[in-house]
């Protein structure tokens, strides 16, 4: 809502339509908004956003990190050889799952090559976005070949 109101405000007060980068910059730092009342209202919207605000992002990040640590501990406990995101990025991969199993394992009749830990799940649209943005690249790299190139 704050984005829509900010866009309309800027369209009415400037000659050219605002660019996406300008709007994003103002949403990250509302003090850049030329109208003080609107800047305060946008700030309040961002702070009080119970779904996508900065506090919620911090909580989601902390929960995600905690689950990755728990998963790492389980992999070590089971003596499974794996590479984590940091190791994969050090090898030059930009999109990485949380863990690549160096030796795939079978779980309930399915061969598991990699693990992407999602501590929270969203709606159908979010799952579709995850498939498009992350999972298919892992699948293509690790599951459609005789061996994982990582």
XYZ file of C-alpha atoms in Angstrom:
150
model
C 0.000 0.000 0.000
C 2.807 2.400 0.899
C 4.443 1.729 -2.480
C 1.256 2.532 -4.380
C 0.649 5.748 -2.447
C 4.291 6.808 -2.857
C 4.157 6.139 -6.610
C 0.977 8.220 -6.974
C 2.444 11.040 -4.869
C 5.599 11.162 -6.979
C 3.631 11.024 -10.248
C 1.581 14.037 -9.153
C 4.582 16.070 -7.963
C 7.194 15.315 -10.622
C 7.223 15.737 -14.373
C 8.406 12.224 -15.251
C 7.108 8.983 -13.714
C 9.395 7.795 -10.911
C 11.762 4.934 -11.664
C 11.531 1.685 -9.752
C 14.989 2.284 -8.254
C 13.946 5.715 -6.923
C 10.830 4.270 -5.312
C 12.777 1.351 -3.813
C 15.376 3.745 -2.461
C 12.672 5.867 -0.809
C 11.012 2.787 0.662
C 14.362 1.682 2.134
C 14.979 5.199 3.462
C 11.731 7.191 3.803
C 13.673 10.308 4.844
C 14.287 10.796 1.090
C 10.546 11.397 0.524
C 10.087 15.147 0.022
C 6.836 15.335 2.034
C 7.512 14.860 5.758
C 4.028 13.616 6.640
C 4.079 11.061 3.833
C 7.628 10.026 4.786
C 6.465 9.326 8.353
C 3.404 7.409 7.156
C 5.489 5.272 4.777
C 7.941 4.583 7.609
C 5.058 3.533 9.894
C 3.686 1.224 7.190
C 7.068 -0.448 6.763
C 7.740 -0.846 10.490
C 4.252 -2.194 11.210
C 4.087 -4.573 8.241
C 3.405 -7.919 9.899
C 4.052 -9.951 6.719
C 6.970 -8.370 4.867
C 8.420 -5.747 7.216
C 12.017 -5.641 8.459
C 11.211 -7.268 11.817
C 9.475 -10.180 10.100
C 12.418 -10.516 7.685
C 14.832 -10.730 10.635
C 12.700 -13.383 12.325
C 12.424 -15.433 9.105
C 16.174 -15.164 8.541
C 16.942 -16.296 12.101
C 14.557 -19.258 11.855
C 16.004 -20.234 8.479
C 19.558 -20.097 9.837
C 18.563 -22.143 12.893
C 17.042 -24.847 10.696
C 20.126 -24.952 8.465
C 22.292 -25.489 11.572
C 19.972 -28.283 12.757
C 20.083 -29.880 9.317
C 23.891 -29.648 9.220
C 24.035 -31.363 12.609
C 21.777 -34.172 11.360
C 23.903 -34.685 8.244
C 27.044 -34.872 10.373
C 25.345 -37.227 12.825
C 24.434 -39.553 9.936
C 28.022 -39.344 8.591
C 26.835 -38.022 5.225
C 29.419 -36.232 3.131
C 28.168 -32.851 1.885
C 29.111 -29.390 0.685
C 27.313 -26.376 2.139
C 26.358 -23.071 0.496
C 29.571 -21.317 1.502
C 31.725 -24.094 0.051
C 29.699 -24.084 -3.167
C 29.932 -20.301 -3.517
C 33.688 -20.538 -2.979
C 33.700 -22.834 -6.018
C 31.975 -20.148 -8.070
C 28.323 -21.193 -7.962
C 25.902 -18.310 -7.509
C 22.685 -20.306 -7.007
C 23.231 -23.047 -4.494
C 21.063 -25.312 -2.368
C 21.790 -25.354 1.343
C 23.579 -28.692 1.004
C 24.773 -30.920 -1.846
C 25.252 -34.525 -0.856
C 28.549 -35.737 -2.264
C 27.073 -39.232 -2.346
C 23.315 -39.216 -3.055
C 21.076 -41.168 -0.681
C 17.742 -42.931 -1.115
C 14.853 -41.799 1.069
C 11.512 -43.571 0.751
C 12.407 -44.694 -2.764
C 13.628 -41.267 -3.945
C 17.259 -40.428 -4.719
C 18.282 -37.248 -2.883
C 21.136 -35.227 -4.396
C 20.680 -31.904 -2.605
C 18.732 -30.288 0.237
C 17.171 -26.850 0.235
C 15.864 -26.147 3.715
C 12.854 -23.859 3.769
C 11.939 -23.198 7.385
C 8.742 -21.447 6.360
C 6.443 -22.066 3.468
C 4.141 -19.793 1.582
C 1.302 -20.036 -0.830
C 1.110 -21.665 -4.252
C 2.591 -18.555 -5.876
C 5.635 -18.649 -3.549
C 6.240 -22.312 -4.322
C 6.029 -21.603 -8.054
C 8.562 -18.782 -7.651
C 10.920 -21.084 -5.686
C 10.648 -23.685 -8.450
C 11.404 -21.131 -11.128
C 14.134 -19.180 -9.321
C 15.948 -21.935 -7.449
C 14.899 -25.538 -7.624
C 14.968 -26.108 -11.392
C 18.561 -24.845 -11.586
C 19.548 -27.348 -8.864
C 17.655 -30.106 -10.660
C 19.310 -29.376 -13.995
C 22.767 -29.226 -12.454
C 22.574 -32.186 -10.124
C 19.854 -34.584 -11.128
C 19.815 -34.687 -14.904
C 23.400 -35.823 -15.257
C 25.211 -39.039 -14.373
C 27.009 -37.278 -11.573
C 26.688 -33.932 -9.911
C 29.269 -31.518 -11.386
C 29.687 -29.851 -8.029
